């Protein structure tokens, strides 16, 4: 009898132990599921085409509503790397969108004056030359006025100064061209939201990390104007968050980045350095921090070949401390650097 009780006790102990293991495994699986549920998704397609842009937009599952603004860079006059109207047209038609831009806060050398976008008159000429008016309505948001919108992070700037016409839209698609940038290190979603939506005075305010609220061409790009590099990058993150918060209170906002024609120079550079990277694909997310981090991660994992060399772009990003923008954006609660990458080509 004692042997039978002892055997039963052993079996019961084993059963309880297995139950504990099951509970532990279930808790582990639940924790993993909870983590996946809170980790933003970044969608990827290796195809770069008008049709692929529409597919990845639909993969996000966030339909554009109301008056839709599509924020792109129209590109400096002699820069060939901007996102072409022929590439983006199907997406803009799909959402019945308006291309929106703001004027730049700099001028070019006298011989390149016809390529400037520093006045609305000049900008309209470039917009027409680059073919946008053949397909879409276009709005230079700071052509007539500017408005201030609140920022959550007041470390460097106390508000964000954007084109006045931003108030005319309910939903924003930040359609970004990922590439390098002379001052920011790289240009992606965060730059398109901040510098891209800022008026000329707003650009001065961000670049100077809150020192200048009025554009002064005589002091443009002087040390007083630029301020400190990390302050500038943090100001970009804060301004990006201001735009995101604005549209989250309206109908919504999403982010799409095209990784093609990736020079170390931005579309705002009139004569950019040659492209040394092969085209990669299109990425999209509802989290701009995750999206920019994913693009930077992709560049970091590129192998040097005869036709593909990320060395210069990585050096530009490191030299300008560019990833500090992403770090700061996560720090202030704009998004997450952790993400799940989903290739829609495999679905």
mmCIF file of C-alpha atoms in Angstrom:
data_model
loop_
_atom_site.group_PDB
_atom_site.id
_atom_site.type_symbol
_atom_site.label_atom_id
_atom_site.label_comp_id
_atom_site.label_asym_id
_atom_site.label_seq_id
_atom_site.Cartn_x
_atom_site.Cartn_y
_atom_site.Cartn_z
ATOM 1 C CA UNK A 1 0.000 0.000 0.000
ATOM 2 C CA UNK A 2 2.805 2.358 0.874
ATOM 3 C CA UNK A 3 4.429 1.582 -2.485
ATOM 4 C CA UNK A 4 1.161 2.414 -4.273
ATOM 5 C CA UNK A 5 0.848 5.728 -2.415
ATOM 6 C CA UNK A 6 4.466 6.518 -3.162
ATOM 7 C CA UNK A 7 3.947 5.803 -6.866
ATOM 8 C CA UNK A 8 0.799 7.955 -6.924
ATOM 9 C CA UNK A 9 2.684 10.770 -5.238
ATOM 10 C CA UNK A 10 5.434 10.551 -7.819
ATOM 11 C CA UNK A 11 2.910 10.597 -10.665
ATOM 12 C CA UNK A 12 1.094 13.561 -9.089
ATOM 13 C CA UNK A 13 4.340 15.446 -8.600
ATOM 14 C CA UNK A 14 5.250 14.770 -12.211
ATOM 15 C CA UNK A 15 1.874 15.979 -13.377
ATOM 16 C CA UNK A 16 2.185 19.155 -11.340
ATOM 17 C CA UNK A 17 5.671 19.707 -12.685
ATOM 18 C CA UNK A 18 4.419 19.276 -16.254
ATOM 19 C CA UNK A 19 1.575 21.645 -15.472
ATOM 20 C CA UNK A 20 4.050 24.186 -14.199
ATOM 21 C CA UNK A 21 6.092 23.746 -17.376
ATOM 22 C CA UNK A 22 2.968 24.215 -19.456
ATOM 23 C CA UNK A 23 2.065 27.341 -17.521
ATOM 24 C CA UNK A 24 5.609 28.665 -17.949
ATOM 25 C CA UNK A 25 5.582 27.937 -21.694
ATOM 26 C CA UNK A 26 2.148 29.507 -22.032
ATOM 27 C CA UNK A 27 3.334 32.621 -20.203
ATOM 28 C CA UNK A 28 6.438 32.783 -22.394
ATOM 29 C CA UNK A 29 4.330 32.461 -25.546
ATOM 30 C CA UNK A 30 1.937 35.120 -24.242
ATOM 31 C CA UNK A 31 4.827 37.477 -23.529
ATOM 32 C CA UNK A 32 6.182 36.898 -27.025
ATOM 33 C CA UNK A 33 2.748 37.524 -28.531
ATOM 34 C CA UNK A 34 2.311 40.704 -26.480
ATOM 35 C CA UNK A 35 5.742 41.899 -27.607
ATOM 36 C CA UNK A 36 4.909 41.215 -31.252
ATOM 37 C CA UNK A 37 1.589 43.009 -30.842
ATOM 38 C CA UNK A 38 3.305 46.169 -29.618
ATOM 39 C CA UNK A 39 6.258 46.046 -32.025
ATOM 40 C CA UNK A 40 5.561 48.123 -35.146
ATOM 41 C CA UNK A 41 5.537 46.404 -38.507
ATOM 42 C CA UNK A 42 7.613 47.630 -41.420
ATOM 43 C CA UNK A 43 6.410 46.290 -44.751
ATOM 44 C CA UNK A 44 8.857 45.714 -47.600
ATOM 45 C CA UNK A 45 8.652 45.077 -51.318
ATOM 46 C CA UNK A 46 11.744 44.758 -53.476
ATOM 47 C CA UNK A 47 9.752 45.944 -56.499
ATOM 48 C CA UNK A 48 9.940 49.656 -57.237
ATOM 49 C CA UNK A 49 7.009 50.503 -59.474
ATOM 50 C CA UNK A 50 3.750 52.476 -59.418
ATOM 51 C CA UNK A 51 1.847 49.255 -58.765
ATOM 52 C CA UNK A 52 4.140 48.283 -55.875
ATOM 53 C CA UNK A 53 3.593 51.658 -54.205
ATOM 54 C CA UNK A 54 -0.158 51.050 -54.212
ATOM 55 C CA UNK A 55 0.278 47.497 -52.906
ATOM 56 C CA UNK A 56 2.436 48.540 -49.975
ATOM 57 C CA UNK A 57 0.055 51.394 -49.149
ATOM 58 C CA UNK A 58 -2.811 48.898 -48.986
ATOM 59 C CA UNK A 59 -0.705 46.511 -46.878
ATOM 60 C CA UNK A 60 -0.635 49.135 -44.115
ATOM 61 C CA UNK A 61 -4.393 48.779 -43.696
ATOM 62 C CA UNK A 62 -4.874 52.487 -42.995
ATOM 63 C CA UNK A 63 -7.000 54.025 -45.753
ATOM 64 C CA UNK A 64 -6.450 57.709 -46.453
ATOM 65 C CA UNK A 65 -9.512 59.792 -45.609
ATOM 66 C CA UNK A 66 -10.721 63.319 -46.213
ATOM 67 C CA UNK A 67 -8.403 65.864 -47.821
ATOM 68 C CA UNK A 68 -5.190 63.941 -48.436
ATOM 69 C CA UNK A 69 -1.754 65.558 -48.616
ATOM 70 C CA UNK A 70 1.128 63.597 -50.132
ATOM 71 C CA UNK A 71 4.375 65.144 -48.910
ATOM 72 C CA UNK A 72 7.295 64.619 -51.287
ATOM 73 C CA UNK A 73 10.407 66.523 -52.200
ATOM 74 C CA UNK A 74 9.982 68.035 -55.651
ATOM 75 C CA UNK A 75 13.788 68.042 -55.980
ATOM 76 C CA UNK A 76 16.230 70.818 -56.679
ATOM 77 C CA UNK A 77 16.254 71.920 -60.319
ATOM 78 C CA UNK A 78 19.233 69.916 -61.586
ATOM 79 C CA UNK A 79 18.931 67.018 -59.161
ATOM 80 C CA UNK A 80 17.901 63.823 -61.003
ATOM 81 C CA UNK A 81 17.254 61.648 -57.957
ATOM 82 C CA UNK A 82 13.853 62.878 -56.666
ATOM 83 C CA UNK A 83 10.831 60.566 -56.748
ATOM 84 C CA UNK A 84 9.469 60.934 -60.266
ATOM 85 C CA UNK A 85 5.800 61.745 -60.876
ATOM 86 C CA UNK A 86 5.552 58.700 -63.132
ATOM 87 C CA UNK A 87 6.548 56.467 -60.199
ATOM 88 C CA UNK A 88 4.206 57.951 -57.589
ATOM 89 C CA UNK A 89 1.196 58.785 -59.756
ATOM 90 C CA UNK A 90 -0.853 55.617 -59.125
ATOM 91 C CA UNK A 91 -0.594 56.062 -55.368
ATOM 92 C CA UNK A 92 -1.578 59.736 -55.540
ATOM 93 C CA UNK A 93 -4.530 58.852 -57.766
ATOM 94 C CA UNK A 94 -5.520 56.000 -55.425
ATOM 95 C CA UNK A 95 -5.898 58.397 -52.484
ATOM 96 C CA UNK A 96 -7.095 61.393 -54.528
ATOM 97 C CA UNK A 97 -4.185 63.297 -53.053
ATOM 98 C CA UNK A 98 -2.508 66.662 -53.495
ATOM 99 C CA UNK A 99 1.285 66.947 -53.682
ATOM 100 C CA UNK A 100 2.444 69.296 -50.930
ATOM 101 C CA UNK A 101 5.805 71.012 -50.470
ATOM 102 C CA UNK A 102 7.418 74.022 -48.830
ATOM 103 C CA UNK A 103 10.043 76.437 -50.096
ATOM 104 C CA UNK A 104 13.702 75.921 -49.247
ATOM 105 C CA UNK A 105 15.734 78.121 -46.909
ATOM 106 C CA UNK A 106 18.768 78.595 -49.123
ATOM 107 C CA UNK A 107 19.812 79.867 -52.517
ATOM 108 C CA UNK A 108 22.187 78.419 -55.073
ATOM 109 C CA UNK A 109 25.154 79.889 -56.865
ATOM 110 C CA UNK A 110 24.174 82.604 -59.386
ATOM 111 C CA UNK A 111 24.720 80.262 -62.323
ATOM 112 C CA UNK A 112 22.173 77.842 -60.801
ATOM 113 C CA UNK A 113 19.513 80.420 -59.955
ATOM 114 C CA UNK A 114 17.054 78.818 -62.384
ATOM 115 C CA UNK A 115 17.160 75.651 -60.277
ATOM 116 C CA UNK A 116 16.278 77.261 -56.951
ATOM 117 C CA UNK A 117 13.197 76.602 -54.844
ATOM 118 C CA UNK A 118 13.813 79.390 -52.344
ATOM 119 C CA UNK A 119 10.907 81.508 -53.603
ATOM 120 C CA UNK A 120 7.488 80.345 -54.682
ATOM 121 C CA UNK A 121 8.018 81.717 -58.190
ATOM 122 C CA UNK A 122 11.252 79.761 -58.582
ATOM 123 C CA UNK A 123 9.772 76.685 -56.947
ATOM 124 C CA UNK A 124 6.802 76.618 -59.313
ATOM 125 C CA UNK A 125 9.185 76.645 -62.288
ATOM 126 C CA UNK A 126 11.044 73.617 -60.919
ATOM 127 C CA UNK A 127 7.801 71.805 -60.083
ATOM 128 C CA UNK A 128 6.632 72.295 -63.662
ATOM 129 C CA UNK A 129 9.991 71.306 -65.153
ATOM 130 C CA UNK A 130 10.055 68.117 -63.082
ATOM 131 C CA UNK A 131 6.683 67.104 -64.467
ATOM 132 C CA UNK A 132 4.488 67.186 -61.375
ATOM 133 C CA UNK A 133 1.907 69.519 -62.900
ATOM 134 C CA UNK A 134 1.343 67.033 -65.718
ATOM 135 C CA UNK A 135 -0.290 64.678 -63.215
ATOM 136 C CA UNK A 136 -1.325 66.289 -59.934
ATOM 137 C CA UNK A 137 -2.542 69.333 -58.093
ATOM 138 C CA UNK A 138 0.418 70.768 -56.189
ATOM 139 C CA UNK A 139 0.378 73.035 -53.140
ATOM 140 C CA UNK A 140 3.378 75.021 -51.863
ATOM 141 C CA UNK A 141 2.139 75.155 -48.289
ATOM 142 C CA UNK A 142 4.119 78.239 -47.224
ATOM 143 C CA UNK A 143 3.511 80.228 -50.410
ATOM 144 C CA UNK A 144 1.304 82.718 -48.586
ATOM 145 C CA UNK A 145 1.602 82.137 -44.849
ATOM 146 C CA UNK A 146 2.799 79.935 -42.020
ATOM 147 C CA UNK A 147 1.356 78.649 -38.755
ATOM 148 C CA UNK A 148 2.780 77.444 -35.474
ATOM 149 C CA UNK A 149 1.797 74.051 -34.115
ATOM 150 C CA UNK A 150 2.665 72.753 -30.633
ATOM 151 C CA UNK A 151 5.599 70.480 -29.887
ATOM 152 C CA UNK A 152 5.672 67.902 -27.105
ATOM 153 C CA UNK A 153 9.457 68.041 -26.678
ATOM 154 C CA UNK A 154 10.596 71.581 -25.847
ATOM 155 C CA UNK A 155 14.255 70.760 -25.233
ATOM 156 C CA UNK A 156 15.374 72.919 -28.168
ATOM 157 C CA UNK A 157 12.324 74.373 -29.925
ATOM 158 C CA UNK A 158 9.149 75.706 -28.324
ATOM 159 C CA UNK A 159 6.846 75.192 -31.333
ATOM 160 C CA UNK A 160 7.002 74.077 -34.957
ATOM 161 C CA UNK A 161 6.548 76.583 -37.798
ATOM 162 C CA UNK A 162 4.910 74.909 -40.794
ATOM 163 C CA UNK A 163 3.388 76.003 -44.070
ATOM 164 C CA UNK A 164 0.007 77.619 -43.456
ATOM 165 C CA UNK A 165 -1.757 75.308 -45.899
ATOM 166 C CA UNK A 166 -1.036 72.304 -43.678
ATOM 167 C CA UNK A 167 -4.318 73.207 -42.009
ATOM 168 C CA UNK A 168 -6.150 72.452 -45.268
ATOM 169 C CA UNK A 169 -5.553 68.697 -44.999
ATOM 170 C CA UNK A 170 -6.982 65.885 -42.900
ATOM 171 C CA UNK A 171 -4.596 63.035 -43.723
ATOM 172 C CA UNK A 172 -0.884 62.981 -44.564
ATOM 173 C CA UNK A 173 1.138 60.452 -46.515
ATOM 174 C CA UNK A 174 4.816 61.117 -45.901
ATOM 175 C CA UNK A 175 6.218 59.752 -49.156
ATOM 176 C CA UNK A 176 9.945 59.790 -48.536
ATOM 177 C CA UNK A 177 12.986 59.275 -50.717
ATOM 178 C CA UNK A 178 15.613 57.631 -48.526
ATOM 179 C CA UNK A 179 19.135 58.933 -49.252
ATOM 180 C CA UNK A 180 21.993 60.824 -47.623
ATOM 181 C CA UNK A 181 21.918 64.434 -46.486
ATOM 182 C CA UNK A 182 24.790 66.931 -46.077
ATOM 183 C CA UNK A 183 23.636 68.146 -42.648
ATOM 184 C CA UNK A 184 21.290 65.489 -41.270
ATOM 185 C CA UNK A 185 23.400 62.530 -42.381
ATOM 186 C CA UNK A 186 20.415 60.866 -44.017
ATOM 187 C CA UNK A 187 16.990 61.889 -45.203
ATOM 188 C CA UNK A 188 13.904 59.775 -44.588
ATOM 189 C CA UNK A 189 10.530 60.004 -42.876
ATOM 190 C CA UNK A 190 11.641 62.140 -39.925
ATOM 191 C CA UNK A 191 13.295 64.742 -42.132
ATOM 192 C CA UNK A 192 10.364 64.844 -44.571
ATOM 193 C CA UNK A 193 7.979 65.466 -41.673
ATOM 194 C CA UNK A 194 10.122 68.128 -40.012
ATOM 195 C CA UNK A 195 12.217 70.114 -42.484
ATOM 196 C CA UNK A 196 9.912 69.104 -45.324
ATOM 197 C CA UNK A 197 6.746 70.517 -43.749
ATOM 198 C CA UNK A 198 8.456 73.551 -42.200
ATOM 199 C CA UNK A 199 8.138 76.995 -43.729
ATOM 200 C CA UNK A 200 11.311 78.905 -44.517
ATOM 201 C CA UNK A 201 11.295 80.433 -41.044
ATOM 202 C CA UNK A 202 10.503 77.023 -39.622
ATOM 203 C CA UNK A 203 13.517 75.550 -41.363
ATOM 204 C CA UNK A 204 15.701 78.274 -39.860
ATOM 205 C CA UNK A 205 14.229 77.584 -36.429
ATOM 206 C CA UNK A 206 14.897 73.834 -36.630
ATOM 207 C CA UNK A 207 18.391 74.126 -38.117
ATOM 208 C CA UNK A 208 19.412 76.638 -35.455
ATOM 209 C CA UNK A 209 17.935 74.461 -32.680
ATOM 210 C CA UNK A 210 15.583 77.250 -31.677
ATOM 211 C CA UNK A 211 17.977 80.208 -31.965
ATOM 212 C CA UNK A 212 16.448 81.861 -35.035
ATOM 213 C CA UNK A 213 12.769 82.215 -35.845
ATOM 214 C CA UNK A 214 13.245 84.478 -38.842
ATOM 215 C CA UNK A 215 15.111 83.592 -41.991
ATOM 216 C CA UNK A 216 18.170 85.806 -42.417
ATOM 217 C CA UNK A 217 19.878 85.031 -45.723
ATOM 218 C CA UNK A 218 22.925 87.044 -44.635
ATOM 219 C CA UNK A 219 23.565 84.628 -41.769
ATOM 220 C CA UNK A 220 22.408 81.445 -43.469
ATOM 221 C CA UNK A 221 24.548 78.406 -42.557
ATOM 222 C CA UNK A 222 26.812 80.439 -40.241
ATOM 223 C CA UNK A 223 27.659 78.823 -36.864
ATOM 224 C CA UNK A 224 25.075 81.057 -35.202
ATOM 225 C CA UNK A 225 22.425 79.824 -37.601
ATOM 226 C CA UNK A 226 23.284 76.147 -37.442
ATOM 227 C CA UNK A 227 23.673 75.973 -33.672
ATOM 228 C CA UNK A 228 24.835 72.592 -32.393
ATOM 229 C CA UNK A 229 24.518 69.446 -34.496
ATOM 230 C CA UNK A 230 22.745 67.274 -31.937
ATOM 231 C CA UNK A 231 20.407 70.158 -31.101
ATOM 232 C CA UNK A 232 19.494 70.387 -34.794
ATOM 233 C CA UNK A 233 18.855 66.634 -34.998
ATOM 234 C CA UNK A 234 16.782 66.704 -31.815
ATOM 235 C CA UNK A 235 14.815 69.648 -33.172
ATOM 236 C CA UNK A 236 14.036 67.640 -36.306
ATOM 237 C CA UNK A 237 12.667 64.813 -34.167
ATOM 238 C CA UNK A 238 10.564 67.246 -32.120
ATOM 239 C CA UNK A 239 9.186 68.964 -35.223
ATOM 240 C CA UNK A 240 8.399 65.593 -36.828
ATOM 241 C CA UNK A 241 6.463 64.622 -33.709
ATOM 242 C CA UNK A 242 4.515 67.885 -33.894
ATOM 243 C CA UNK A 243 3.346 67.096 -37.439
ATOM 244 C CA UNK A 244 2.505 63.500 -36.499
ATOM 245 C CA UNK A 245 0.474 64.637 -33.479
ATOM 246 C CA UNK A 246 -1.345 67.187 -35.632
ATOM 247 C CA UNK A 247 -2.553 64.582 -38.134
ATOM 248 C CA UNK A 248 -3.268 61.928 -35.517
ATOM 249 C CA UNK A 249 -5.857 64.365 -34.177
ATOM 250 C CA UNK A 250 -7.307 64.623 -37.699
ATOM 251 C CA UNK A 251 -7.849 61.568 -39.923
ATOM 252 C CA UNK A 252 -4.381 60.024 -39.708
ATOM 253 C CA UNK A 253 -0.878 59.732 -41.119
ATOM 254 C CA UNK A 254 1.267 56.995 -42.706
ATOM 255 C CA UNK A 255 4.851 56.737 -43.959
ATOM 256 C CA UNK A 256 6.316 55.216 -47.127
ATOM 257 C CA UNK A 257 10.007 55.308 -48.071
ATOM 258 C CA UNK A 258 11.474 54.511 -51.479
ATOM 259 C CA UNK A 259 15.072 53.297 -51.460
ATOM 260 C CA UNK A 260 16.250 54.142 -54.976
ATOM 261 C CA UNK A 261 18.779 56.557 -56.495
ATOM 262 C CA UNK A 262 20.503 56.758 -53.114
ATOM 263 C CA UNK A 263 23.238 59.377 -53.331
ATOM 264 C CA UNK A 264 24.962 60.619 -50.192
ATOM 265 C CA UNK A 265 23.330 63.957 -51.030
ATOM 266 C CA UNK A 266 19.706 64.940 -50.558
ATOM 267 C CA UNK A 267 17.241 65.841 -53.318
ATOM 268 C CA UNK A 268 17.735 69.419 -52.110
ATOM 269 C CA UNK A 269 21.329 69.419 -53.441
ATOM 270 C CA UNK A 270 21.472 70.856 -56.941
ATOM 271 C CA UNK A 271 24.473 68.796 -58.086
ATOM 272 C CA UNK A 272 24.508 65.635 -55.932
ATOM 273 C CA UNK A 273 27.328 63.139 -55.630
ATOM 274 C CA UNK A 274 27.010 60.070 -57.885
ATOM 275 C CA UNK A 275 24.769 57.204 -56.794
ATOM 276 C CA UNK A 276 26.887 54.240 -55.651
ATOM 277 C CA UNK A 277 24.140 52.038 -54.220
ATOM 278 C CA UNK A 278 21.839 49.718 -56.105
ATOM 279 C CA UNK A 279 18.101 50.326 -55.743
ATOM 280 C CA UNK A 280 16.692 48.270 -52.867
ATOM 281 C CA UNK A 281 12.900 48.534 -52.634
ATOM 282 C CA UNK A 282 9.970 50.277 -50.940
ATOM 283 C CA UNK A 283 9.256 50.206 -47.197
ATOM 284 C CA UNK A 284 6.177 51.415 -45.314
ATOM 285 C CA UNK A 285 4.990 51.636 -41.728
ATOM 286 C CA UNK A 286 2.625 53.406 -39.372
ATOM 287 C CA UNK A 287 5.712 54.219 -37.239
ATOM 288 C CA UNK A 288 8.190 56.741 -38.713
ATOM 289 C CA UNK A 289 10.943 55.835 -36.238
ATOM 290 C CA UNK A 290 10.756 52.139 -37.098
ATOM 291 C CA UNK A 291 10.709 53.002 -40.800
ATOM 292 C CA UNK A 292 13.840 55.165 -40.680
ATOM 293 C CA UNK A 293 15.598 52.598 -38.476
ATOM 294 C CA UNK A 294 14.759 49.816 -40.938
ATOM 295 C CA UNK A 295 16.169 51.833 -43.854
ATOM 296 C CA UNK A 296 19.386 52.580 -41.950
ATOM 297 C CA UNK A 297 19.678 48.914 -40.957
ATOM 298 C CA UNK A 298 19.382 47.906 -44.600
ATOM 299 C CA UNK A 299 22.214 50.243 -45.576
ATOM 300 C CA UNK A 300 24.322 48.925 -42.698
ATOM 301 C CA UNK A 301 23.925 45.376 -44.000
ATOM 302 C CA UNK A 302 24.798 46.118 -47.622
ATOM 303 C CA UNK A 303 27.829 44.312 -48.988
ATOM 304 C CA UNK A 304 30.441 46.142 -51.016
ATOM 305 C CA UNK A 305 30.465 44.928 -54.624
ATOM 306 C CA UNK A 306 31.492 46.365 -57.962
ATOM 307 C CA UNK A 307 28.032 47.938 -58.384
ATOM 308 C CA UNK A 308 26.967 48.494 -54.783
ATOM 309 C CA UNK A 309 28.974 50.426 -52.199
ATOM 310 C CA UNK A 310 27.399 51.800 -48.975
ATOM 311 C CA UNK A 311 30.718 53.129 -47.632
ATOM 312 C CA UNK A 312 30.213 56.813 -48.448
ATOM 313 C CA UNK A 313 26.613 56.923 -47.250
ATOM 314 C CA UNK A 314 27.492 55.221 -43.974
ATOM 315 C CA UNK A 315 30.390 57.643 -43.515
ATOM 316 C CA UNK A 316 28.054 60.599 -44.134
ATOM 317 C CA UNK A 317 25.549 59.286 -41.585
ATOM 318 C CA UNK A 318 28.272 58.680 -38.994
ATOM 319 C CA UNK A 319 30.002 62.003 -39.644
ATOM 320 C CA UNK A 320 26.773 63.944 -39.066
ATOM 321 C CA UNK A 321 25.671 61.741 -36.148
ATOM 322 C CA UNK A 322 22.552 61.115 -38.223
ATOM 323 C CA UNK A 323 21.123 58.239 -36.214
ATOM 324 C CA UNK A 324 20.798 60.575 -33.219
ATOM 325 C CA UNK A 325 17.599 61.819 -34.858
ATOM 326 C CA UNK A 326 16.167 58.301 -34.638
ATOM 327 C CA UNK A 327 17.430 57.812 -31.083
ATOM 328 C CA UNK A 328 15.935 61.110 -29.952
ATOM 329 C CA UNK A 329 12.651 60.451 -31.720
ATOM 330 C CA UNK A 330 12.313 57.194 -29.798
ATOM 331 C CA UNK A 331 13.375 58.944 -26.582
ATOM 332 C CA UNK A 332 10.565 61.503 -26.861
ATOM 333 C CA UNK A 333 7.968 58.835 -27.606
ATOM 334 C CA UNK A 334 7.471 59.322 -31.329
ATOM 335 C CA UNK A 335 7.991 55.656 -32.146
ATOM 336 C CA UNK A 336 10.091 52.538 -31.692
ATOM 337 C CA UNK A 337 13.438 51.456 -33.125
ATOM 338 C CA UNK A 338 12.308 47.851 -32.695
ATOM 339 C CA UNK A 339 10.244 46.508 -35.576
ATOM 340 C CA UNK A 340 9.070 43.412 -37.398
ATOM 341 C CA UNK A 341 9.963 43.340 -41.102
ATOM 342 C CA UNK A 342 7.316 41.775 -43.355
ATOM 343 C CA UNK A 343 8.096 41.135 -47.022
ATOM 344 C CA UNK A 344 4.822 41.468 -48.927
ATOM 345 C CA UNK A 345 6.417 39.853 -51.993
ATOM 346 C CA UNK A 346 6.332 36.538 -50.108
ATOM 347 C CA UNK A 347 2.632 36.711 -49.221
#
